[in-house]
mmCIF file with all atom_site columns, C-alpha atoms and ligand atoms in Angstrom:
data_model
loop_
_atom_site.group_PDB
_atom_site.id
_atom_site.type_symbol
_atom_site.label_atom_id
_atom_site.label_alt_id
_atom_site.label_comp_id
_atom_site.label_asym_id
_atom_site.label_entity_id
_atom_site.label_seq_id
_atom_site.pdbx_PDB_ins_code
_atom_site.Cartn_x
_atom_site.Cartn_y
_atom_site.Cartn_z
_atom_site.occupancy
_atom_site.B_iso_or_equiv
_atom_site.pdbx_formal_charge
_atom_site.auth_seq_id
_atom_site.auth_comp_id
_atom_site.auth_asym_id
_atom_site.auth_atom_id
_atom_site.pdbx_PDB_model_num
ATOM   1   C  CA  . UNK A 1 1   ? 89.011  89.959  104.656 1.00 93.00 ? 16  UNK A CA  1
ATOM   2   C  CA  . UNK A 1 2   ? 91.666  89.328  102.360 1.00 97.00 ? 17  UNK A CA  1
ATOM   3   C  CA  . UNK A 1 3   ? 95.261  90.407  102.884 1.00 97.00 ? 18  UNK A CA  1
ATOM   4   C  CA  . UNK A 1 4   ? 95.024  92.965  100.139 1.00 97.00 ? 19  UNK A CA  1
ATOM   5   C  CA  . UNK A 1 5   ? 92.038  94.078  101.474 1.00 98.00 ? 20  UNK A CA  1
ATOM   6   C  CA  . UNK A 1 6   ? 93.329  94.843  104.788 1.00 98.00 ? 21  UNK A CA  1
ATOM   7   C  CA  . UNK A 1 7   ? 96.394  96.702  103.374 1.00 98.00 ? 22  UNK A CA  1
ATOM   8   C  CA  . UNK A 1 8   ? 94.053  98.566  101.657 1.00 98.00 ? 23  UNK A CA  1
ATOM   9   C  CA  . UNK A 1 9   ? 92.003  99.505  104.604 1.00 98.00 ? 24  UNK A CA  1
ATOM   10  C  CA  . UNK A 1 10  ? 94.723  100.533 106.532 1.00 98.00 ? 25  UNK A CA  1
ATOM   11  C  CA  . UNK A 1 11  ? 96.412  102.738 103.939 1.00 98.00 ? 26  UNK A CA  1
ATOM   12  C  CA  . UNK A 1 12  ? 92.551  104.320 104.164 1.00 98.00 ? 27  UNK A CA  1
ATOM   13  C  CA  . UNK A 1 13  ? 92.855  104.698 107.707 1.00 97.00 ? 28  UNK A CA  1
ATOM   14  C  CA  . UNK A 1 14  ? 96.229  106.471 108.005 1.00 96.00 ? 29  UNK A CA  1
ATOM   15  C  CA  . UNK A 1 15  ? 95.244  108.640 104.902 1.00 96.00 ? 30  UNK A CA  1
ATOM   16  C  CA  . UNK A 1 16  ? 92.484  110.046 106.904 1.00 95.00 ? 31  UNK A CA  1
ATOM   17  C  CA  . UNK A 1 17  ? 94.000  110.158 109.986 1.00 92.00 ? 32  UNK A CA  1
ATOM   18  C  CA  . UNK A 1 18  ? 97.108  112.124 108.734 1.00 90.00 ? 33  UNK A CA  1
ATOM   19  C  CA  . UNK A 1 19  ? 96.178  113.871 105.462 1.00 88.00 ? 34  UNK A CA  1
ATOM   20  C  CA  . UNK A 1 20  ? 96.541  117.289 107.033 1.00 84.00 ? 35  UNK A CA  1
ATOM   21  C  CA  . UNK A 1 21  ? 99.667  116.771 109.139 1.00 81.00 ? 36  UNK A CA  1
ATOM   22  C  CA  . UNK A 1 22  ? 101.584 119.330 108.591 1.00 77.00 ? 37  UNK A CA  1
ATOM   23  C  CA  . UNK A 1 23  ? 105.188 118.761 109.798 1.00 71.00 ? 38  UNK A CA  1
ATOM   24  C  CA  . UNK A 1 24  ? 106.430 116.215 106.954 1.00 73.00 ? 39  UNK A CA  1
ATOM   25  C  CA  . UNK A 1 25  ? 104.742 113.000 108.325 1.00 82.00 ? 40  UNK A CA  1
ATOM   26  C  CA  . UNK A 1 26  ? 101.774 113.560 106.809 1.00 90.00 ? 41  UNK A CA  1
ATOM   27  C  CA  . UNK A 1 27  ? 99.732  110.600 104.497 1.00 95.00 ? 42  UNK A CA  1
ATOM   28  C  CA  . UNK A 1 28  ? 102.223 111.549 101.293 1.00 95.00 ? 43  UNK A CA  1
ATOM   29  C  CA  . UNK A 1 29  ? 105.320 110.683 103.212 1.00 95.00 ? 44  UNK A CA  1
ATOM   30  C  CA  . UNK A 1 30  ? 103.673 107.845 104.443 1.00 96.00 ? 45  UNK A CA  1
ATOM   31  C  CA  . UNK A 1 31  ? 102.436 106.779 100.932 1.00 97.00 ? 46  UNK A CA  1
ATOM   32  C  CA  . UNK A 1 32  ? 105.979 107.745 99.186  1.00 97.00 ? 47  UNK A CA  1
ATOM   33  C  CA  . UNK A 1 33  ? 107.275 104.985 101.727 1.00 97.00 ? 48  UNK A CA  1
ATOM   34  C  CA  . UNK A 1 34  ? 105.258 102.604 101.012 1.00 98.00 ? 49  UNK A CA  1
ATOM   35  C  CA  . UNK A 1 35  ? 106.008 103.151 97.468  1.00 98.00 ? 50  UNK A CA  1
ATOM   36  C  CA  . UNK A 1 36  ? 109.484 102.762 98.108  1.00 97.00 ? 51  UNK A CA  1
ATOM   37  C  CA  . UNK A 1 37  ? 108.976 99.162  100.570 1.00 97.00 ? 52  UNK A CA  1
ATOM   38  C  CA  . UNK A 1 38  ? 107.245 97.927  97.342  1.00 96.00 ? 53  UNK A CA  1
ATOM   39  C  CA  . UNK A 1 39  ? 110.214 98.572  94.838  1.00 95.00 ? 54  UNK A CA  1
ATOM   40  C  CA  . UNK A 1 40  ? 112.638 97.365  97.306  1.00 96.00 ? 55  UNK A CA  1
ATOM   41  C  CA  . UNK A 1 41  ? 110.671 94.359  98.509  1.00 94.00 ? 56  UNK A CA  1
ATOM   42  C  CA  . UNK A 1 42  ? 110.211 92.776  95.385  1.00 89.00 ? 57  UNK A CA  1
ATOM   43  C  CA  . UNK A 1 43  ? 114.224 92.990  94.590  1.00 85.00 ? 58  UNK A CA  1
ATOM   44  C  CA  . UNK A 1 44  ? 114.664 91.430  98.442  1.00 87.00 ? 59  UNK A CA  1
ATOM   45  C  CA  . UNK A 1 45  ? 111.985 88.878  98.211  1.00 85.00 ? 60  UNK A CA  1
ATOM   46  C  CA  . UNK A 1 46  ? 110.236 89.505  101.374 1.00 94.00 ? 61  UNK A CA  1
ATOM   47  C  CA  . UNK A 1 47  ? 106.703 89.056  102.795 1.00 96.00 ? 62  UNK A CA  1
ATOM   48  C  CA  . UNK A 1 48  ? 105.023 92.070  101.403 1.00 97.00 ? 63  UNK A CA  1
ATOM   49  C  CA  . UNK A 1 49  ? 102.177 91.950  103.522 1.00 98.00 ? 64  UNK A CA  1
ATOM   50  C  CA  . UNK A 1 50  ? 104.350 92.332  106.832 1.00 98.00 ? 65  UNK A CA  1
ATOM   51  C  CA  . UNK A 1 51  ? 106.149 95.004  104.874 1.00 98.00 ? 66  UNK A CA  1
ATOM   52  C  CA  . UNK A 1 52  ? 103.637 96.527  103.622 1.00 98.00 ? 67  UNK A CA  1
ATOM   53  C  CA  . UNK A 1 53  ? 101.347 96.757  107.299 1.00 98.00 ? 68  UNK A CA  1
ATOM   54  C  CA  . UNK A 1 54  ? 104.623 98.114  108.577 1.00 98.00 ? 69  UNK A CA  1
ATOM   55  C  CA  . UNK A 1 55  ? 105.806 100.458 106.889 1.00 98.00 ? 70  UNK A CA  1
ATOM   56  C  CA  . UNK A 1 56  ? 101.573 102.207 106.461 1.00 98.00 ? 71  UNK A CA  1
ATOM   57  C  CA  . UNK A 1 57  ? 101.747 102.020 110.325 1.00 97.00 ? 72  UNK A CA  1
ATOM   58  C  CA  . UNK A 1 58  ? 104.983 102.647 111.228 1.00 96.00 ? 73  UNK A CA  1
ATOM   59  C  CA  . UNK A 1 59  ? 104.564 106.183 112.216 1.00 93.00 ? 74  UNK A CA  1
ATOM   60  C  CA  . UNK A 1 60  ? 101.318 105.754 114.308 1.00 94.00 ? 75  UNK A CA  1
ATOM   61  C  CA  . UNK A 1 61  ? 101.745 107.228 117.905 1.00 89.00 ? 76  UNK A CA  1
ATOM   62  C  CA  . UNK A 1 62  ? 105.200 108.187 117.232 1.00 86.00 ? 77  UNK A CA  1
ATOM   63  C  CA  . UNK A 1 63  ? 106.349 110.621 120.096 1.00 79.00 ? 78  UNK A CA  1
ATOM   64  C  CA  . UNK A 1 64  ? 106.854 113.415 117.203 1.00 75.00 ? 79  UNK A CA  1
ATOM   65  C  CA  . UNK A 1 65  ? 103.587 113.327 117.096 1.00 75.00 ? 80  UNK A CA  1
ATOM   66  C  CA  . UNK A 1 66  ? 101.646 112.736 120.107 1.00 80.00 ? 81  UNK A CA  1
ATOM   67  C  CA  . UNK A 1 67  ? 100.521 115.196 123.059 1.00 78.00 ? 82  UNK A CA  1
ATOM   68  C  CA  . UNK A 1 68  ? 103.414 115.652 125.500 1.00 81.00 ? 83  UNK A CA  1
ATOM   69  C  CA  . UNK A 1 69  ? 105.406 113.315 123.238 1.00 81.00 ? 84  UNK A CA  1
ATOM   70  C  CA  . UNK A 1 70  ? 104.763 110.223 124.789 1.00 87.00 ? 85  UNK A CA  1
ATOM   71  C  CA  . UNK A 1 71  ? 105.313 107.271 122.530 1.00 88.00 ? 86  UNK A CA  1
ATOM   72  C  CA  . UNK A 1 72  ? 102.055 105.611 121.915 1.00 92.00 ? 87  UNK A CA  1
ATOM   73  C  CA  . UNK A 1 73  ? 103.138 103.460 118.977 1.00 93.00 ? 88  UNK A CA  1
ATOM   74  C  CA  . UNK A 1 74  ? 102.625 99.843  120.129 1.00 94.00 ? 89  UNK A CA  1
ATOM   75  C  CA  . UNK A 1 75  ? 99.675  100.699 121.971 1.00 95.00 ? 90  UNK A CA  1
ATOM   76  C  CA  . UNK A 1 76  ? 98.166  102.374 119.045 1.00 96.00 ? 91  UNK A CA  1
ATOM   77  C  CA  . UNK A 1 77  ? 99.348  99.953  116.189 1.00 97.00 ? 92  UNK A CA  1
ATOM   78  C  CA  . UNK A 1 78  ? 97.914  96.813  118.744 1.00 97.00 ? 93  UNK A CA  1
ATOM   79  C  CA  . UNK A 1 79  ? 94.936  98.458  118.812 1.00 97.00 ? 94  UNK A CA  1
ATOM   80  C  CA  . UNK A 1 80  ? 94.153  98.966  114.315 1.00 98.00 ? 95  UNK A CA  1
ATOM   81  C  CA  . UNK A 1 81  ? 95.818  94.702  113.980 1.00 98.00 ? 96  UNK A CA  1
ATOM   82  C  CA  . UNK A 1 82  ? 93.240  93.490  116.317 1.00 98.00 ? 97  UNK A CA  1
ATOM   83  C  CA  . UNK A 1 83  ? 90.336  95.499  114.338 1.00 97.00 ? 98  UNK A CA  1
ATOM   84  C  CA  . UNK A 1 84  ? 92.224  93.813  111.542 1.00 98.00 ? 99  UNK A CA  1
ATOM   85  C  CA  . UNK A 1 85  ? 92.170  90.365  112.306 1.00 97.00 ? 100 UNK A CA  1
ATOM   86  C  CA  . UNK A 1 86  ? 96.050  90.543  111.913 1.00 98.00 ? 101 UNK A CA  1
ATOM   87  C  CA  . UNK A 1 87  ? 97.107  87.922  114.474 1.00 96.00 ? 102 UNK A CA  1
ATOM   88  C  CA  . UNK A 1 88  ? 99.836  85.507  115.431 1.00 97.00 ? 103 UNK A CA  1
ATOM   89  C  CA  . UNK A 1 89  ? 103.189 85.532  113.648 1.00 97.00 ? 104 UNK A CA  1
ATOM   90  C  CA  . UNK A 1 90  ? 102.560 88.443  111.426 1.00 98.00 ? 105 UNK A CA  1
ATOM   91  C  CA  . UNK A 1 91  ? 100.798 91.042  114.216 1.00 98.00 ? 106 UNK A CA  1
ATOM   92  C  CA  . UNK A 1 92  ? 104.546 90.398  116.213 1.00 97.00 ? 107 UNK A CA  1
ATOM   93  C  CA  . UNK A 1 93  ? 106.709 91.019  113.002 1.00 97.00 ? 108 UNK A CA  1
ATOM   94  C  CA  . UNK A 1 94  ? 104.683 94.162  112.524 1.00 98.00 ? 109 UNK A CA  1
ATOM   95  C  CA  . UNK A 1 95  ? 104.665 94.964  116.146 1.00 97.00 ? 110 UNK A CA  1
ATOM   96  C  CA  . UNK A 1 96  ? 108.331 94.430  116.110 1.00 96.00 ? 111 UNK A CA  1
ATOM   97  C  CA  . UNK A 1 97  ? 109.322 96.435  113.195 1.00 97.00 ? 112 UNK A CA  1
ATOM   98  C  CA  . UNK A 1 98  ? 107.011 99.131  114.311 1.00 96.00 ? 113 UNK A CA  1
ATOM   99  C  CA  . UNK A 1 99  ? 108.661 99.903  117.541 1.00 94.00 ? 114 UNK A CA  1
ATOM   100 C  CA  . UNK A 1 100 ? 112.005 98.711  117.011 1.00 94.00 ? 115 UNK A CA  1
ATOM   101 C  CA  . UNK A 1 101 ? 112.466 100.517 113.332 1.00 93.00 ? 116 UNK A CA  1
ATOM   102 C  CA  . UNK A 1 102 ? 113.126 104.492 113.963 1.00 87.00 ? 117 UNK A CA  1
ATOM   103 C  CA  . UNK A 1 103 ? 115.947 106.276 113.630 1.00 81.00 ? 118 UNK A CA  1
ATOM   104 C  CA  . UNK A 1 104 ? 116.228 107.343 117.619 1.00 77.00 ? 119 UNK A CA  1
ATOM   105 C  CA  . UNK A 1 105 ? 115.812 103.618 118.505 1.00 77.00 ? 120 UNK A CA  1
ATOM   106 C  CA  . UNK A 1 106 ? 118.699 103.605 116.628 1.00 78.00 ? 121 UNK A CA  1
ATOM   107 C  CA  . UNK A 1 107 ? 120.882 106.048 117.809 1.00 74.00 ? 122 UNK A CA  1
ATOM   108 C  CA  . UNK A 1 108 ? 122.778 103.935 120.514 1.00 72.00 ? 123 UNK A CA  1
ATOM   109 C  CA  . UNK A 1 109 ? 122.506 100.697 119.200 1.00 78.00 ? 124 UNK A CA  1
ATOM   110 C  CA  . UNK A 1 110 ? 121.500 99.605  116.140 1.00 83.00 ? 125 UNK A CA  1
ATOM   111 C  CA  . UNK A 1 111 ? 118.244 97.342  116.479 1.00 83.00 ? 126 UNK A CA  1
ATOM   112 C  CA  . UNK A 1 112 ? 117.757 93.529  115.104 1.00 91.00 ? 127 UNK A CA  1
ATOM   113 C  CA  . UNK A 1 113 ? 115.409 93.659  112.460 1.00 95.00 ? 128 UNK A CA  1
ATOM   114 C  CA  . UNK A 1 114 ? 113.587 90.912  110.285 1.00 96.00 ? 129 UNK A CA  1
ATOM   115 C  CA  . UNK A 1 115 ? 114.229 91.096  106.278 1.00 97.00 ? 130 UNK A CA  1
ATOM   116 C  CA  . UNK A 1 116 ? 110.750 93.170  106.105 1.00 97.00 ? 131 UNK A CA  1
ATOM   117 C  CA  . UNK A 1 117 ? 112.293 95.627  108.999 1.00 97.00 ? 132 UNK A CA  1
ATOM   118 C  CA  . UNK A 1 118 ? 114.936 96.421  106.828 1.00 97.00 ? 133 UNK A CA  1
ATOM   119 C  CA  . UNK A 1 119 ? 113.203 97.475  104.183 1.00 97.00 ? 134 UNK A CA  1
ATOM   120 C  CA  . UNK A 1 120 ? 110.449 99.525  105.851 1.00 97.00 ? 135 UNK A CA  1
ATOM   121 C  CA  . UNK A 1 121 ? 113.192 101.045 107.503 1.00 97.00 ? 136 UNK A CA  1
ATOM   122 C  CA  . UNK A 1 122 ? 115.307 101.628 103.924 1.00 97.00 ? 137 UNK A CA  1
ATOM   123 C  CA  . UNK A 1 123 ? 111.998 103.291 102.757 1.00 97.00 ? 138 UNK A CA  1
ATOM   124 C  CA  . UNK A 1 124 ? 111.688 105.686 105.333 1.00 97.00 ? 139 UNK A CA  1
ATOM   125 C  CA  . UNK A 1 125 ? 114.696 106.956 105.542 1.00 97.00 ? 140 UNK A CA  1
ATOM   126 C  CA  . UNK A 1 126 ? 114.818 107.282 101.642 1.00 98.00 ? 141 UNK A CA  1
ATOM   127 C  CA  . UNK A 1 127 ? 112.204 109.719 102.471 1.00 97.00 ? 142 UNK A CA  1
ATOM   128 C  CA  . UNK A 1 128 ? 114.565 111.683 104.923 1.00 96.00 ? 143 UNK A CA  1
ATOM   129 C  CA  . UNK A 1 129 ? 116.858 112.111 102.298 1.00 98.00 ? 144 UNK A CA  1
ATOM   130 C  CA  . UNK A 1 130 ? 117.152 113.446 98.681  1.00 98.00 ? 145 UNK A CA  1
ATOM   131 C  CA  . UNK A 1 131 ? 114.347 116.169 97.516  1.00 98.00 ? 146 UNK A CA  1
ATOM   132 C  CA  . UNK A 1 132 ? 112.404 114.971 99.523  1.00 97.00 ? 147 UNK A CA  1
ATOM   133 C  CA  . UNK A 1 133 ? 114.694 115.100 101.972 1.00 96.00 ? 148 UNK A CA  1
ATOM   134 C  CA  . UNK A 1 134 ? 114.818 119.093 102.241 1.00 97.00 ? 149 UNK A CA  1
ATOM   135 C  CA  . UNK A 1 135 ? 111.577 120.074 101.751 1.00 95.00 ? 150 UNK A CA  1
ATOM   136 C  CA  . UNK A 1 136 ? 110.663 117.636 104.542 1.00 93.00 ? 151 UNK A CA  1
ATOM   137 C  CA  . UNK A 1 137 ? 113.395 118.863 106.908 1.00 94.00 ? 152 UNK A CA  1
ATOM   138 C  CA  . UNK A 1 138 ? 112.563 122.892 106.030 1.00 94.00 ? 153 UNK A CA  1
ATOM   139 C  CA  . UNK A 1 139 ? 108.684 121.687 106.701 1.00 90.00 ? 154 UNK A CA  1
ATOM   140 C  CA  . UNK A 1 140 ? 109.247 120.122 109.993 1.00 87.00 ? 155 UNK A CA  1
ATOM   141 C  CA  . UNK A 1 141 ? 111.782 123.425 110.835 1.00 89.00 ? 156 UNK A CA  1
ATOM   142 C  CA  . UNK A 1 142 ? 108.878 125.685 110.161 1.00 88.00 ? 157 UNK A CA  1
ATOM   143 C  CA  . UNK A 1 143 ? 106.467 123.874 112.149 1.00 85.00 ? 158 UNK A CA  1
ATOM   144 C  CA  . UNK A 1 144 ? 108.998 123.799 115.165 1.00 84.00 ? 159 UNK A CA  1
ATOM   145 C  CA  . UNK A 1 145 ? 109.283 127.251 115.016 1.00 86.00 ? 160 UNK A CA  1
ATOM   146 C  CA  . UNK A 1 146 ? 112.794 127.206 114.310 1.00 86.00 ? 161 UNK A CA  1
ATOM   147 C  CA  . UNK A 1 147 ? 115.346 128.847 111.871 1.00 88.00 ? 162 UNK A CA  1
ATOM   148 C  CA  . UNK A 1 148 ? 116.158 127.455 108.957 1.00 91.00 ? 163 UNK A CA  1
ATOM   149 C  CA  . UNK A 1 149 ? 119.958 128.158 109.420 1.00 92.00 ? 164 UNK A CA  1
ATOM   150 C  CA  . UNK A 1 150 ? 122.027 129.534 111.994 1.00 88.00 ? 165 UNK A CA  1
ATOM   151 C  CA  . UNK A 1 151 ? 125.849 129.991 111.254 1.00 87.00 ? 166 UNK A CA  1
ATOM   152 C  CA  . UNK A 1 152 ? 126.501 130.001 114.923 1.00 83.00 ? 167 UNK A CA  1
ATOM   153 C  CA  . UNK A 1 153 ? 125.478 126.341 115.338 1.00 76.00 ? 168 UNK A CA  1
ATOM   154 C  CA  . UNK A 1 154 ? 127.665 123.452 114.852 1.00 72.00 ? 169 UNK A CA  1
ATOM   155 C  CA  . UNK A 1 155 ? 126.393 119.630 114.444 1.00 66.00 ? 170 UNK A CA  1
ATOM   156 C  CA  . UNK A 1 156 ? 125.998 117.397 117.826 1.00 68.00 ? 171 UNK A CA  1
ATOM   157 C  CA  . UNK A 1 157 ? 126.084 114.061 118.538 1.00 70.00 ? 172 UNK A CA  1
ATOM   158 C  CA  . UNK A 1 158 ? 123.722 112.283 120.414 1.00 63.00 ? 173 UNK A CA  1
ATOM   159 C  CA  . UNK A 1 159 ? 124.462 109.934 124.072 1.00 67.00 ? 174 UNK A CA  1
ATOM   160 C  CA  . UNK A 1 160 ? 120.693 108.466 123.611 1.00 68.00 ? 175 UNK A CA  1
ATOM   161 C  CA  . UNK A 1 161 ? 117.334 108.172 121.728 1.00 68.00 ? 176 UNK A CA  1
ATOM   162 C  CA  . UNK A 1 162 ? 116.061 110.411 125.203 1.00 67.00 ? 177 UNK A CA  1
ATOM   163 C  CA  . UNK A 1 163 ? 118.501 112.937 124.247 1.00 64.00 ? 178 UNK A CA  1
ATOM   164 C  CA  . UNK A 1 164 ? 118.035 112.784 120.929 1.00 61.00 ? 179 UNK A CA  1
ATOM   165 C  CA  . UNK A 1 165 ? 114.709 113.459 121.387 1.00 62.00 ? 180 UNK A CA  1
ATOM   166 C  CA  . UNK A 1 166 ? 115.421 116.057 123.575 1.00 61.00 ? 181 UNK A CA  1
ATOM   167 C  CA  . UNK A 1 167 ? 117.907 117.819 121.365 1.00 59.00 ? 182 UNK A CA  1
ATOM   168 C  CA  . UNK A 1 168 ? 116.205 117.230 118.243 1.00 62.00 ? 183 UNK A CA  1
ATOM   169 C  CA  . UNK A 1 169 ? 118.216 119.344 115.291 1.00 64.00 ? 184 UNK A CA  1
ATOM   170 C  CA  . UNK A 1 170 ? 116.557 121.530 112.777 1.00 76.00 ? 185 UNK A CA  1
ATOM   171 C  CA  . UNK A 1 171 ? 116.818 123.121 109.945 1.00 89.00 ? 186 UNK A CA  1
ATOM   172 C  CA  . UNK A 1 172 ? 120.541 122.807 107.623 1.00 92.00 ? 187 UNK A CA  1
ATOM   173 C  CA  . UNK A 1 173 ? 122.179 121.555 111.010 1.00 91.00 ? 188 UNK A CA  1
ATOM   174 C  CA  . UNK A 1 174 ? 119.686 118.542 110.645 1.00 90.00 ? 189 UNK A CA  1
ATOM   175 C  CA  . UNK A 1 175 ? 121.479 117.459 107.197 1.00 94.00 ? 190 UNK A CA  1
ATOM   176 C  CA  . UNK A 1 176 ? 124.828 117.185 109.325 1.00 91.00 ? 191 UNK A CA  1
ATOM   177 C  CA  . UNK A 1 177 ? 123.559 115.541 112.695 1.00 88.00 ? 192 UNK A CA  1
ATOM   178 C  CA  . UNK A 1 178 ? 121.536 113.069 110.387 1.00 91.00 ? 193 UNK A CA  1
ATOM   179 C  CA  . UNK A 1 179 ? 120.481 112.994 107.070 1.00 95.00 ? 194 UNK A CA  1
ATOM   180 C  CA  . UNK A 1 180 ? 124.130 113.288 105.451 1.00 96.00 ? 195 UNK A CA  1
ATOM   181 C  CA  . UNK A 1 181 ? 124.753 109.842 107.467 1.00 94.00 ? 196 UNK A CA  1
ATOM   182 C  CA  . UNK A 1 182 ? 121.988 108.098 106.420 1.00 96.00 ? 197 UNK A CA  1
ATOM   183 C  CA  . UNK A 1 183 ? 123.411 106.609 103.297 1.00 97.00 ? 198 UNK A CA  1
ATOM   184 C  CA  . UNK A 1 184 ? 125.706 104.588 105.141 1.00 96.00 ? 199 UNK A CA  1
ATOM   185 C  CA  . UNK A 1 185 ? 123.117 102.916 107.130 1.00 95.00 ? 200 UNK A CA  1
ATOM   186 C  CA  . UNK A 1 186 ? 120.923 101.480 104.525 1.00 96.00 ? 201 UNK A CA  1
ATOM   187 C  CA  . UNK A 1 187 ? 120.331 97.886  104.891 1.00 96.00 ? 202 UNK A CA  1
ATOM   188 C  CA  . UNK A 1 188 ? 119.623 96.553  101.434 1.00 96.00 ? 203 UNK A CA  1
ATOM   189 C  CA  . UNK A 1 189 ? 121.767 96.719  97.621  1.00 95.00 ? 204 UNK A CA  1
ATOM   190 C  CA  . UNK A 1 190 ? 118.491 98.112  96.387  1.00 94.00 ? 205 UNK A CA  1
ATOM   191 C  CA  . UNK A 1 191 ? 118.111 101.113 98.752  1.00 97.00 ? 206 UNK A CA  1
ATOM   192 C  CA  . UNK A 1 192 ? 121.608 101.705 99.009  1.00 97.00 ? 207 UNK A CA  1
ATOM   193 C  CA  . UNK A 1 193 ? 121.929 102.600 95.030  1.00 97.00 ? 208 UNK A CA  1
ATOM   194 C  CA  . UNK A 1 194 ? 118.529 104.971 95.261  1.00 97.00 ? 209 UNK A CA  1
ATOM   195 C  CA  . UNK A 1 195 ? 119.977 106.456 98.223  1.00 98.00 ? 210 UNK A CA  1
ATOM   196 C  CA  . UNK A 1 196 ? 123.625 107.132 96.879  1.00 98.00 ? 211 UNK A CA  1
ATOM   197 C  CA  . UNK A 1 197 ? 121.599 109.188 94.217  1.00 98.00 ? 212 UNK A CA  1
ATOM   198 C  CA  . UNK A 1 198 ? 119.650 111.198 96.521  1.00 98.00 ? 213 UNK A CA  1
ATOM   199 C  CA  . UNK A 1 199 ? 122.540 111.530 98.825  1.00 98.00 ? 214 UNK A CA  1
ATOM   200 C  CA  . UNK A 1 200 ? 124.623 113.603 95.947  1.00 98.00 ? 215 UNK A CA  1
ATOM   201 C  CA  . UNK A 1 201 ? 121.606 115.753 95.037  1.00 98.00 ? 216 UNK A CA  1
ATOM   202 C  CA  . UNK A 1 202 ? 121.662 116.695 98.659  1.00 98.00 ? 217 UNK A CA  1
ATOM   203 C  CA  . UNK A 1 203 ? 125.155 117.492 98.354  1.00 97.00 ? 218 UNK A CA  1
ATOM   204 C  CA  . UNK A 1 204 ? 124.892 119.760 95.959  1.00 98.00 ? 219 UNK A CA  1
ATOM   205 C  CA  . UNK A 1 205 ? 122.252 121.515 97.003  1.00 97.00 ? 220 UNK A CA  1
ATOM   206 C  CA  . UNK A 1 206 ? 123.896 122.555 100.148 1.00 96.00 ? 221 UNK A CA  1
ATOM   207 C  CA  . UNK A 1 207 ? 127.290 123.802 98.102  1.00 96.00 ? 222 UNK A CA  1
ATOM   208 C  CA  . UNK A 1 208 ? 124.065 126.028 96.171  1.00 97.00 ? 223 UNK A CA  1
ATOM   209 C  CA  . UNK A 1 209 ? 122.626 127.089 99.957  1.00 95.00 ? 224 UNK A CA  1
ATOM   210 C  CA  . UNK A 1 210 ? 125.942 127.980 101.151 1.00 94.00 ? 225 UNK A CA  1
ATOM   211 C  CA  . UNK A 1 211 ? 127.576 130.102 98.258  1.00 96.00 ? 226 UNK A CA  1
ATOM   212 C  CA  . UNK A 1 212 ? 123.493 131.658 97.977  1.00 96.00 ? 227 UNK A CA  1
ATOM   213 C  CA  . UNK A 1 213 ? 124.251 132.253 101.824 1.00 94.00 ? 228 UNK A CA  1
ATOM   214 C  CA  . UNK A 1 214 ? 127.078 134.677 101.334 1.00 94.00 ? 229 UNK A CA  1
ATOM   215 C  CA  . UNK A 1 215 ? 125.459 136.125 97.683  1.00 94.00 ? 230 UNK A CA  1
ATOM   216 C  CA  . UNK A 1 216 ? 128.365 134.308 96.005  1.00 91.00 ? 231 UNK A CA  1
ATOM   217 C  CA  . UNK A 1 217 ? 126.119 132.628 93.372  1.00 80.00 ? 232 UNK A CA  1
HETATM 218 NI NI1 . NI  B 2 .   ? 108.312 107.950 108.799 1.00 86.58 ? 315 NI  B NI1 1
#
């Protein structure tokens, strides 16, 4: 099997396994990512098959969405390389990336990632922000359960990825406990300009949700 050919399988293989997700980490984010890793990888030069494998499994067996959320992404991601034939240098870059890349890995300490880490972690969290941005953090609200604003709450920080996880915000609170800061943490020039633009759309559509709050617009 070529390498194309086994990106293409495994796109096939998340796409079926996730296509009716339904709390914003569904196949589309998943293939708006790896949209994204493309654009940015061929401005950064990287190994796009690394990238590429990375960033289509990146979200296999993440706690968010397992049973009891128990982290089964290494185990999980092992598991599809090996049916793969993905072995040797690149299966541990993509292992790496994969379990070192998320945001509450991150929330301590920021993680050493390769050039291809970087941008499969720019990609995603492009997704987090910007239109997308919203109507993924209002879809994953509503299938918490939760509110989609409470006036009483105000943003948190977080001591660990454990409490984090824990403590998990929702809803317009989520914008200021994360996805306002994620501009600043973009690794590359390329996803640092795309985010900047979605970063002011998200701006001003909270100055619209607030005065809309109070019927002032
Ligand atoms: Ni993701």
């Amino acid at each position: 099997m070529t390498k194309l050919q086994k990106i293409k399988q495994t796109a096939e293989y998340i796409r079926k396994l996730s296509i009716n997700e339904n709390s914003g980490h569904d196949w589309w984010h998943i293939y708006r990512t790896w949209q994204l890793a493309k654009q940015i990888g061929k401005a950064e030069k990287a190994d796009m098959f690394v990238a590429e494998m990375a960033v289509l499994l990146h979200d296999l067996g993440d706690y968010k969405l397992e049973p009891n959320h128990k982290d089964r992404t290494a185990e999980k991601v092992k598991k599809w390389l090996d049916k793969m034939d993905v072995f040797g240098s690149d299966k541990e870059k993509i292992l790496h990336i994969v379990t070192h890349m998320s945001y509450n890995k991150n929330v301590l300490k920021t993680q050493e990632l390769s050039l291809e880490g970087k941008i499969a972690q720019d990609a995603d969290r492009l997704d987090a922000i910007g239109a997308m941005g919203i109507a993924r953090c209002f879809i994953y609200t509503g299938a918490n359960g939760a509110v989609m604003y409470d006036p009483g709450m105000k943003p948190r920080s977080f001591k660990s990825s454990e409490d984090y996880q824990q403590r998990h915000s929702i809803g317009v609170q989520h914008f200021y406990e994360k996805l306002l800061l994620l501009k600043d943490l973009m690794n590359t020039k390329t996803a640092k300009k795309i985010a900047l633009r979605r970063h002011k759309f998200m701006e001003q559509y909270l100055k619209q949700f607030f005065a809309e709050w109070v019927g002032k617009c």
